[in-house]
Short mmCIF file of N, CA and C in Angstrom, two decimals:
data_model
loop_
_atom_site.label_atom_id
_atom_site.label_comp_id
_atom_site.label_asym_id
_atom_site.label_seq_id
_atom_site.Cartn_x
_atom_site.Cartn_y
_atom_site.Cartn_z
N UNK A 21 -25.54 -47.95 -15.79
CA UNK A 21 -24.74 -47.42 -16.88
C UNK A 21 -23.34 -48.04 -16.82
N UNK A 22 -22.75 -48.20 -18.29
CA UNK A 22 -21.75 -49.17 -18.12
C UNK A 22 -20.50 -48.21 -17.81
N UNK A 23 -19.50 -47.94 -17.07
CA UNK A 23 -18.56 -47.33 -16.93
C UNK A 23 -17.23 -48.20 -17.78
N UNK A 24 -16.43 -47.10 -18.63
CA UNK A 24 -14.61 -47.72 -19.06
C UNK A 24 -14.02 -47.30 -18.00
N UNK A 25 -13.58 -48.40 -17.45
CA UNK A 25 -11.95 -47.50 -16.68
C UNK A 25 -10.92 -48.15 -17.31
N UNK A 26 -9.72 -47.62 -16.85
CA UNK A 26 -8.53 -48.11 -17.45
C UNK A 26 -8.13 -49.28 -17.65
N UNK A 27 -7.16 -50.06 -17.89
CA UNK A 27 -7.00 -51.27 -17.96
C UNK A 27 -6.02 -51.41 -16.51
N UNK A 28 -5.57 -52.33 -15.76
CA UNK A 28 -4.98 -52.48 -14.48
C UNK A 28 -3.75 -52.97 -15.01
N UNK A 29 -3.70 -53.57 -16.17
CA UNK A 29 -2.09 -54.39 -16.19
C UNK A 29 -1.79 -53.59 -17.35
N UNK A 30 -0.39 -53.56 -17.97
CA UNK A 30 0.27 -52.71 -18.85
C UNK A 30 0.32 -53.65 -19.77
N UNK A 31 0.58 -55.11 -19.55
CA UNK A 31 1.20 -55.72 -20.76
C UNK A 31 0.23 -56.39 -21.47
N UNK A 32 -0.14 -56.73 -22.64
CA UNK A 32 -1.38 -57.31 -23.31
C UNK A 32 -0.67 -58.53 -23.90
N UNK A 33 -0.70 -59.50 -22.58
CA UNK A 33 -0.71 -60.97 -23.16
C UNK A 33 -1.45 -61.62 -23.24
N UNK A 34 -1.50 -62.49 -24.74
CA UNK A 34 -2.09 -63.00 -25.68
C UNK A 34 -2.91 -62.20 -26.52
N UNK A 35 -3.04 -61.14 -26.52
CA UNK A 35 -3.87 -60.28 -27.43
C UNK A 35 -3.01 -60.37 -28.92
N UNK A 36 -3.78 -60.43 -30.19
CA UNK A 36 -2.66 -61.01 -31.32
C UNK A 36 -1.98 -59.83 -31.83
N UNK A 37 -2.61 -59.01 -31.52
CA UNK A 37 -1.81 -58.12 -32.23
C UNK A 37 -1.48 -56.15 -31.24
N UNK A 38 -1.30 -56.58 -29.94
CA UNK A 38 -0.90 -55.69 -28.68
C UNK A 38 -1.41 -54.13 -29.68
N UNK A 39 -2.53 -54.25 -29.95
CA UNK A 39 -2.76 -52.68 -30.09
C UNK A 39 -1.89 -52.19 -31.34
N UNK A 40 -1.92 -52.85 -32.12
CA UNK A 40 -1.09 -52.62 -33.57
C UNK A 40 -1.95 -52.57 -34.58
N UNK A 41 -3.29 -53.35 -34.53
CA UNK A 41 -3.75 -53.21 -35.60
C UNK A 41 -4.09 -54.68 -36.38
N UNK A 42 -4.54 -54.41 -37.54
CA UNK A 42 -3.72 -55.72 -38.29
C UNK A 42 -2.41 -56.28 -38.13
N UNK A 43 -2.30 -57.74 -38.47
CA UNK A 43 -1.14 -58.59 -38.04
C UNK A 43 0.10 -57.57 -39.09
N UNK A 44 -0.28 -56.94 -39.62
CA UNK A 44 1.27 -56.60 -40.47
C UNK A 44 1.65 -55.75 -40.07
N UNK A 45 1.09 -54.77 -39.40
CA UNK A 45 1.36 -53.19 -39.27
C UNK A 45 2.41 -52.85 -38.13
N UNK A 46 3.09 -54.14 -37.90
CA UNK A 46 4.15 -53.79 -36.64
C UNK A 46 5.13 -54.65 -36.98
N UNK A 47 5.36 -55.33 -37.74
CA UNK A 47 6.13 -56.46 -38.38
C UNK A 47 7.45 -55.95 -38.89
N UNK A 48 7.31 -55.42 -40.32
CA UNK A 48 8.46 -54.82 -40.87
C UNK A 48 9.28 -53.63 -40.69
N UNK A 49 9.61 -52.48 -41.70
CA UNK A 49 10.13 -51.66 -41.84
C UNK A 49 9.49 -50.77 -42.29
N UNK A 50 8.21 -50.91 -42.44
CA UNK A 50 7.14 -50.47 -43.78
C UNK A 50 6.75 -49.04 -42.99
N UNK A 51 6.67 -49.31 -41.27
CA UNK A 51 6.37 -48.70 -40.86
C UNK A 51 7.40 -47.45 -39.86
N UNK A 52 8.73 -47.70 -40.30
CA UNK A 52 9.55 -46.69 -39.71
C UNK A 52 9.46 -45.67 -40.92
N UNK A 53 9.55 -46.06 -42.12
CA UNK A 53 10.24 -45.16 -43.17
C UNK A 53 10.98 -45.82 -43.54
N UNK A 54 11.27 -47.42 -43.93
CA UNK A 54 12.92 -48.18 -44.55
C UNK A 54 13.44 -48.41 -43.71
N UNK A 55 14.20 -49.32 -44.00
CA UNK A 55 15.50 -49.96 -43.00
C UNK A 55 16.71 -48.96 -43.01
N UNK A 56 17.08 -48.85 -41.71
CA UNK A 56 18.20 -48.40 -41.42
C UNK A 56 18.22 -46.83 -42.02
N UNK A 57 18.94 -46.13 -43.02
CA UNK A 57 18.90 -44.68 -42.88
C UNK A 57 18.53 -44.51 -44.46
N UNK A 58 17.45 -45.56 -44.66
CA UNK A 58 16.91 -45.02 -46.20
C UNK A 58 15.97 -44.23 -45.97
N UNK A 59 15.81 -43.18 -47.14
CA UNK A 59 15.08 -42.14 -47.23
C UNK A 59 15.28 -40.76 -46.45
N UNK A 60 16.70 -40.75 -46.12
CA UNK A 60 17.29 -39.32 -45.63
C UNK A 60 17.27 -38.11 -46.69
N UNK A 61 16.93 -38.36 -47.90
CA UNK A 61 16.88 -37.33 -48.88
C UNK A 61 15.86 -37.17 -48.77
N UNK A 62 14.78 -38.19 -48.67
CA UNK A 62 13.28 -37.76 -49.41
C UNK A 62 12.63 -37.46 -47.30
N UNK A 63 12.12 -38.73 -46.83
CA UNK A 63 10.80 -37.85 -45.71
C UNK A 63 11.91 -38.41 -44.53
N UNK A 64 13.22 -38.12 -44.22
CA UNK A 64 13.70 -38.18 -43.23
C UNK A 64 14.54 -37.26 -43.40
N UNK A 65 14.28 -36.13 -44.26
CA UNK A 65 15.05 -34.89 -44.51
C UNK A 65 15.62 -33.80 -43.04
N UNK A 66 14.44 -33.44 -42.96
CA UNK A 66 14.08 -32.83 -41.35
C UNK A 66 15.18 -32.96 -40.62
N UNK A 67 15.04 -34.98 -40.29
CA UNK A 67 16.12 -35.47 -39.15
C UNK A 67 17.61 -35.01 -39.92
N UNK A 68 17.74 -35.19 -41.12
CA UNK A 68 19.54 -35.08 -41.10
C UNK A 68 19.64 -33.35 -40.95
N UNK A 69 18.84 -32.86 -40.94
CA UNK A 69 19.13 -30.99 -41.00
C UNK A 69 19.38 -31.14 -39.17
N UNK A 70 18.67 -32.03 -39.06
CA UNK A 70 18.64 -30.78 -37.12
C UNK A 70 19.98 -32.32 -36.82
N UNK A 71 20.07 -33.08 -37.25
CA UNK A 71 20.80 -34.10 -35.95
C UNK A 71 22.03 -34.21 -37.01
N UNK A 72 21.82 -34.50 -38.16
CA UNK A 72 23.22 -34.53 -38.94
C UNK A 72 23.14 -34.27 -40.29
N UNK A 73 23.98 -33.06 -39.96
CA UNK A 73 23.71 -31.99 -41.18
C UNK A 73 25.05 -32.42 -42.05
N UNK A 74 26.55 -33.15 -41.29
CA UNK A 74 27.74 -33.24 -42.51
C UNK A 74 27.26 -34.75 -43.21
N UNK A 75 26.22 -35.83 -43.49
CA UNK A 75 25.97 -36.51 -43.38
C UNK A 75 26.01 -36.64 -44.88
N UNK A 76 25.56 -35.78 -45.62
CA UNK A 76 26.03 -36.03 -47.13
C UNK A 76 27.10 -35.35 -47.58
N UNK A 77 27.84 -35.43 -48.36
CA UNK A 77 29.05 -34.80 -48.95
C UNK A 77 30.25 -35.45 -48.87
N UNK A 78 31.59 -35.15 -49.23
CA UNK A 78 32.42 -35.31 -49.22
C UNK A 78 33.32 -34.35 -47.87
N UNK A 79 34.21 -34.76 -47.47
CA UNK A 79 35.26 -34.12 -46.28
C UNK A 79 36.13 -34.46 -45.94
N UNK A 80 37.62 -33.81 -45.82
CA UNK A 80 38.65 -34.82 -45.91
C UNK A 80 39.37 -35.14 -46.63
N UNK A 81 40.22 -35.65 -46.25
CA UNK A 81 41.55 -36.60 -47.29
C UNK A 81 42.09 -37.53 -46.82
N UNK A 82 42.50 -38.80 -47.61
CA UNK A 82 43.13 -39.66 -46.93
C UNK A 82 44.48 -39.96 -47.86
N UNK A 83 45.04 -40.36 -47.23
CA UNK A 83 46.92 -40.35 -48.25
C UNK A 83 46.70 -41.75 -48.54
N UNK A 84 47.50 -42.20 -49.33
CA UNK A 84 47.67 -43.49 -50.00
C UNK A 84 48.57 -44.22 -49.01
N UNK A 85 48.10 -45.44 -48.68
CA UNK A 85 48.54 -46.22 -48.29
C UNK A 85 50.05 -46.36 -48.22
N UNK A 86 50.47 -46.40 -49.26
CA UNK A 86 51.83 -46.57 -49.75
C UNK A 86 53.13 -45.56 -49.04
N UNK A 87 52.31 -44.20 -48.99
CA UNK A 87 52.86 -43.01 -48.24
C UNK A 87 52.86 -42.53 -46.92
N UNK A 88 52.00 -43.34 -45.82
CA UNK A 88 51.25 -43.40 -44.62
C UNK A 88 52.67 -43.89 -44.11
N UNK A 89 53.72 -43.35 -43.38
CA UNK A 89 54.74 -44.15 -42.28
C UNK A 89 54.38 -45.10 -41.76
N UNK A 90 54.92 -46.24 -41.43
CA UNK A 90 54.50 -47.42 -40.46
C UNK A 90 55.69 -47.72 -39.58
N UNK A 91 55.23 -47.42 -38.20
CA UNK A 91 56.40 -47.05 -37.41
C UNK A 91 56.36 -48.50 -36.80
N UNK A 92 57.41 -49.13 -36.28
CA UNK A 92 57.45 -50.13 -35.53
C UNK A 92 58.21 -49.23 -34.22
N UNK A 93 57.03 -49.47 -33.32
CA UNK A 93 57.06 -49.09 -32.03
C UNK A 93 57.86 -50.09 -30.73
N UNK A 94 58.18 -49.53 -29.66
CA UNK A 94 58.89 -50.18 -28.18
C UNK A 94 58.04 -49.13 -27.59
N UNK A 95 57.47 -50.07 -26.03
CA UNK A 95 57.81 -49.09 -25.09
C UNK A 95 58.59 -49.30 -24.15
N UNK A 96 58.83 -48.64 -23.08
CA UNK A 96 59.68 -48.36 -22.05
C UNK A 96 59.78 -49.34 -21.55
N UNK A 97 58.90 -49.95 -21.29
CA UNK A 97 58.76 -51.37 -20.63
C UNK A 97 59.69 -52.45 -20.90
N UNK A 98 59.18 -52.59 -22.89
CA UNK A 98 59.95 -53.21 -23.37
C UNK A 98 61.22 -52.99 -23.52
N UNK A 99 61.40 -52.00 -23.78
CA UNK A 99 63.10 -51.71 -23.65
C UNK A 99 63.84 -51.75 -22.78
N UNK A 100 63.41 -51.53 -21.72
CA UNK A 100 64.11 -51.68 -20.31
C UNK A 100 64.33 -53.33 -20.18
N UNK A 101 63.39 -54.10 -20.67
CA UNK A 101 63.80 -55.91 -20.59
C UNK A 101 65.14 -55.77 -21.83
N UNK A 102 64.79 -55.39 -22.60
CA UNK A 102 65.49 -55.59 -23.85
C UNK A 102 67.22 -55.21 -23.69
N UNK A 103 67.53 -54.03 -23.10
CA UNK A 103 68.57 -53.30 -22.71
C UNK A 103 69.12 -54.64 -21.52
N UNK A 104 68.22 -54.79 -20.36
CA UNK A 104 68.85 -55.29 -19.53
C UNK A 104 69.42 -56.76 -20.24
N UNK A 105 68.92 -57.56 -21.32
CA UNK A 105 69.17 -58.93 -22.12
C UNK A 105 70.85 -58.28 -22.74
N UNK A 106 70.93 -56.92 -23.40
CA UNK A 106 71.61 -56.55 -23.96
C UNK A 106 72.98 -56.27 -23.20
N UNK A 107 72.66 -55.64 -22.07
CA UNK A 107 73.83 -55.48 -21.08
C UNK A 107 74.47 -56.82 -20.90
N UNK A 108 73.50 -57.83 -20.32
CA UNK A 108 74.25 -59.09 -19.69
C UNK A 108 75.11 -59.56 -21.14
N UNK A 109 74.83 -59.44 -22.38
CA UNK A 109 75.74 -59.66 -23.71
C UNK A 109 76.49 -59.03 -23.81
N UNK A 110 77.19 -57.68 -23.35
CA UNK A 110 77.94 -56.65 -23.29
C UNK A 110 77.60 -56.03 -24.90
N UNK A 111 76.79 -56.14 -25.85
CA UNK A 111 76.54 -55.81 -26.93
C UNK A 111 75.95 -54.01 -27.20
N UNK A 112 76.40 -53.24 -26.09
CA UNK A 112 75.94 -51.88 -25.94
C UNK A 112 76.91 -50.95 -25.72
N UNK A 113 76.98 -50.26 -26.33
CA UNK A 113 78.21 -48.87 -26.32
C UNK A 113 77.93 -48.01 -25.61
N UNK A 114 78.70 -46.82 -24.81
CA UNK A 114 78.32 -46.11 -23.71
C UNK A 114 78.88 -44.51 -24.68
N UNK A 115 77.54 -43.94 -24.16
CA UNK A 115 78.28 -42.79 -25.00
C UNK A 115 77.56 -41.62 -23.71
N UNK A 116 78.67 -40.72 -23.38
CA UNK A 116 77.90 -39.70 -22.13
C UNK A 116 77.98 -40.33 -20.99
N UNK A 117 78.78 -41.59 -20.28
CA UNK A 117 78.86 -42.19 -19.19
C UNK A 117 77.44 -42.85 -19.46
N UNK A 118 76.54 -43.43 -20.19
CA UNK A 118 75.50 -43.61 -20.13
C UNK A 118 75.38 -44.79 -21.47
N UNK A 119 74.99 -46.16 -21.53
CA UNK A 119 74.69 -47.18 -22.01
C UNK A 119 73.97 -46.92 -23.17
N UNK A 120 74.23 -46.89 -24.33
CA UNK A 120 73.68 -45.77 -25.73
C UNK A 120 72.87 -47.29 -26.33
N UNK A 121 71.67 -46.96 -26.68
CA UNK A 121 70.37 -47.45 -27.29
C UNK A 121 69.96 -47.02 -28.70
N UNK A 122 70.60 -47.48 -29.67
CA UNK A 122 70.39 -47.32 -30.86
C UNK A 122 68.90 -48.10 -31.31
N UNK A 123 68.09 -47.32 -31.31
CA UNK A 123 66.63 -48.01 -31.60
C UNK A 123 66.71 -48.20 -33.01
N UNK A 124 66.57 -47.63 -34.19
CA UNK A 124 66.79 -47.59 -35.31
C UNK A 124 67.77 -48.99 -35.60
N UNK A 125 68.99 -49.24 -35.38
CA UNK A 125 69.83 -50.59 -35.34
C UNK A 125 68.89 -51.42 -34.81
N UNK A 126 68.08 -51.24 -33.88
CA UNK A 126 67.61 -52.46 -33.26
C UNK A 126 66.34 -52.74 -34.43
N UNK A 127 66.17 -52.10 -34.95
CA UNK A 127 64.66 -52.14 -36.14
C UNK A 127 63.39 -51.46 -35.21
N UNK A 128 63.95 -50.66 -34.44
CA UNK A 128 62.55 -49.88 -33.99
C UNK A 128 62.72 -48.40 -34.28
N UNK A 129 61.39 -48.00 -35.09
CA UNK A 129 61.67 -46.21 -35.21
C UNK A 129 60.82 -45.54 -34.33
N UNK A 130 59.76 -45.84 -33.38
CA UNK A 130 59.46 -44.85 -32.52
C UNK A 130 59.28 -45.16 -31.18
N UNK A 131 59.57 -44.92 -30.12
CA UNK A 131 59.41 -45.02 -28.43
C UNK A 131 58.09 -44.44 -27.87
N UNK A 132 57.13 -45.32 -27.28
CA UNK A 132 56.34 -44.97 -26.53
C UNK A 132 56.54 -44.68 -25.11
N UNK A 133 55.59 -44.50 -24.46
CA UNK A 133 56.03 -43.99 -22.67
C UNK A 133 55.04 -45.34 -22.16
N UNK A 134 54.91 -46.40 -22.24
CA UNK A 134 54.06 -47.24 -21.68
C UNK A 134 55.42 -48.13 -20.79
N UNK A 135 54.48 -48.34 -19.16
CA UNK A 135 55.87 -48.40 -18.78
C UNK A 135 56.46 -48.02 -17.58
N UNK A 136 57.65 -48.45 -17.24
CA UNK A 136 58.73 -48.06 -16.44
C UNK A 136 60.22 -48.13 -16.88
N UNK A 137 60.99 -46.89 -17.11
CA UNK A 137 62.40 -47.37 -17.07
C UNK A 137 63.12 -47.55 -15.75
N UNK A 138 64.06 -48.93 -15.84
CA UNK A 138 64.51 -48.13 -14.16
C UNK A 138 66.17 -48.11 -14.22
N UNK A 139 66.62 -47.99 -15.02
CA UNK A 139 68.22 -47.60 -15.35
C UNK A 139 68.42 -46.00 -16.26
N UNK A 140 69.24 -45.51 -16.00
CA UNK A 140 69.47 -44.01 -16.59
C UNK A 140 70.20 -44.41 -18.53
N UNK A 141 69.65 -44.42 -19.56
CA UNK A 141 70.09 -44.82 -21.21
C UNK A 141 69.95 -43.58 -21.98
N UNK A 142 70.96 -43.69 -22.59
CA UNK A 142 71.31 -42.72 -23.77
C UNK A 142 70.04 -43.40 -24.94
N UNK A 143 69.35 -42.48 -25.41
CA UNK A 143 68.51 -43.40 -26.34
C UNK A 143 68.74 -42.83 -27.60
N UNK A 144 68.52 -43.32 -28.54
CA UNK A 144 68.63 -42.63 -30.27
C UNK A 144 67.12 -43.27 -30.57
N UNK A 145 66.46 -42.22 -31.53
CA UNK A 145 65.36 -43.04 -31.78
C UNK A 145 65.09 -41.59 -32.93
N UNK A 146 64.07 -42.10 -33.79
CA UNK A 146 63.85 -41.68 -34.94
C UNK A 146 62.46 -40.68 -34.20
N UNK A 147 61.50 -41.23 -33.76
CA UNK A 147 60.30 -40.83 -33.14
C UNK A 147 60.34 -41.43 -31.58
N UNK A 148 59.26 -40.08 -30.94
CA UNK A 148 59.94 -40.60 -29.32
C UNK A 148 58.23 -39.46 -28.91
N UNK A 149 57.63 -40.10 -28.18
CA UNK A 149 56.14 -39.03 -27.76
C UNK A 149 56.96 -38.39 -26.24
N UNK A 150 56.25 -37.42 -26.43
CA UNK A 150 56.56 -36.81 -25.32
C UNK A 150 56.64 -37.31 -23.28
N UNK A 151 55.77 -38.13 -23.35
CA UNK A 151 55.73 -38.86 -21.76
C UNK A 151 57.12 -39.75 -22.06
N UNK A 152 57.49 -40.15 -22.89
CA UNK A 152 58.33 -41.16 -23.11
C UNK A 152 59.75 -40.32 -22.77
N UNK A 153 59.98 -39.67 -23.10
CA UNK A 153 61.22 -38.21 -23.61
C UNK A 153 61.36 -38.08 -21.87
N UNK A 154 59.93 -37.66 -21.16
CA UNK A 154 60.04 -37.42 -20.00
C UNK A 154 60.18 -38.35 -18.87
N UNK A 155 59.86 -39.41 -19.16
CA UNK A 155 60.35 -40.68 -18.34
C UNK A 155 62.14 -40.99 -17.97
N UNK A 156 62.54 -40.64 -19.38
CA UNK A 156 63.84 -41.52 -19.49
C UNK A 156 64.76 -40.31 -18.81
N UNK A 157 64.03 -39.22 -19.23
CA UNK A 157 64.63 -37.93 -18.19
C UNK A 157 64.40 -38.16 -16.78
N UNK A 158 63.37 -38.55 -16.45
CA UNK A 158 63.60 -38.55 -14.92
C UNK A 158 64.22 -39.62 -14.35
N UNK A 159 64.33 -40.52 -15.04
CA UNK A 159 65.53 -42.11 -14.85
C UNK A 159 66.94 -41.03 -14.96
N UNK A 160 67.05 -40.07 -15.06
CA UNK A 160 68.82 -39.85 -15.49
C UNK A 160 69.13 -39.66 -16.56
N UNK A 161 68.72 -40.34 -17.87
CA UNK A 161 68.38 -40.64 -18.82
C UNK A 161 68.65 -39.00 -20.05
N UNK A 162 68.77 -39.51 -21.26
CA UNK A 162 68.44 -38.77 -22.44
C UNK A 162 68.39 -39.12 -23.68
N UNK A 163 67.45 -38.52 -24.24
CA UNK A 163 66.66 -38.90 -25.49
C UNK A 163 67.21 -38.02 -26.46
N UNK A 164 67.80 -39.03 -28.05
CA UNK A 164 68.16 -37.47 -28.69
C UNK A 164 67.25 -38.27 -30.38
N UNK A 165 66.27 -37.69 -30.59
CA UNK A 165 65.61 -37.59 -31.24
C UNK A 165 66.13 -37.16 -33.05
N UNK A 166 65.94 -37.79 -33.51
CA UNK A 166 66.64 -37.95 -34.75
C UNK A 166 65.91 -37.04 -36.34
N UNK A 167 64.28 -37.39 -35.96
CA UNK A 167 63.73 -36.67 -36.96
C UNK A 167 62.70 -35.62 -36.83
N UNK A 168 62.08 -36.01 -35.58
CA UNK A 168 61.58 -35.02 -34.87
C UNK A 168 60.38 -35.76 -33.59
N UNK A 169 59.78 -34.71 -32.84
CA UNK A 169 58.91 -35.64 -32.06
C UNK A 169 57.32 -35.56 -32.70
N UNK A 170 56.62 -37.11 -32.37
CA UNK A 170 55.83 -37.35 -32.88
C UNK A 170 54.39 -37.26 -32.20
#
């Protein structure tokens, strides 16, 4: 009597069509349901309920371009090169016993904390994040924030 047992190897090379069938039936898209996420309304309904349900609709707002701030940023890093170029020019005013940093004059409106300061500066700045505020404080330092923090 003829016995099946299993097959010993997993991979079916040279077989033309690895257990697919006819040559087409593994080829395209024909056989997911469409390319990519067509047919989420009609028979891939199911999937957007249980995995992504905000997937149709509207949500949100976005502001116009035109109205979006565009801050030109420094960080600490940079400013600390920048200040020290500035000192050796004597081109810096001291206000508070302390070397005053008009960021805004310089064409920058907000201060990041990326960085090291290593001199104690009076800073002016329009926008200033909070690690940044706290850096220049622990240099000696103070930050006086002009429009608010960002």
């Amino acid at each position: 009597m003829a016995v099946r047992r299993e097959k010993k190897r997993k991979y079916l090379r040279g077989w033309r069509t690895h257990g697919w069938g006819r040559v087409g039936q593994h080829r395209r898209s024909g056989r997911k349901g469409g390319r990519g996420r067509g047919g989420m309304r009609k028979h891939k309904w199911t999937w957007v309920v249980k995995y992504a349900p905000d997937y149709f609709g509207k949500r949100g707002f976005t502001r116009p371009p035109e109205l979006v701030p565009e801050h030109k940023c420094i960080n600490l890093k940079q400013l600390d090169e920048l200040v020290g170029e500035l000192l050796r020019k004597g081109a810096l005013e001291t206000a508070e016993g302390l070397p005053l940093v008009d960021l805004p004059k310089l064409g920058f409106s907000k201060l990041l904390g990326a960085g090291r300061i290593t001199r104690p500066l009076y800073i002016k700045t329009l926008y200033a994040t909070e690690r940044a505020m706290e850096k220049v404080e622990e240099a000696g330092g103070r930050v006086e924030v002009l429009r608010g923090a960002a």
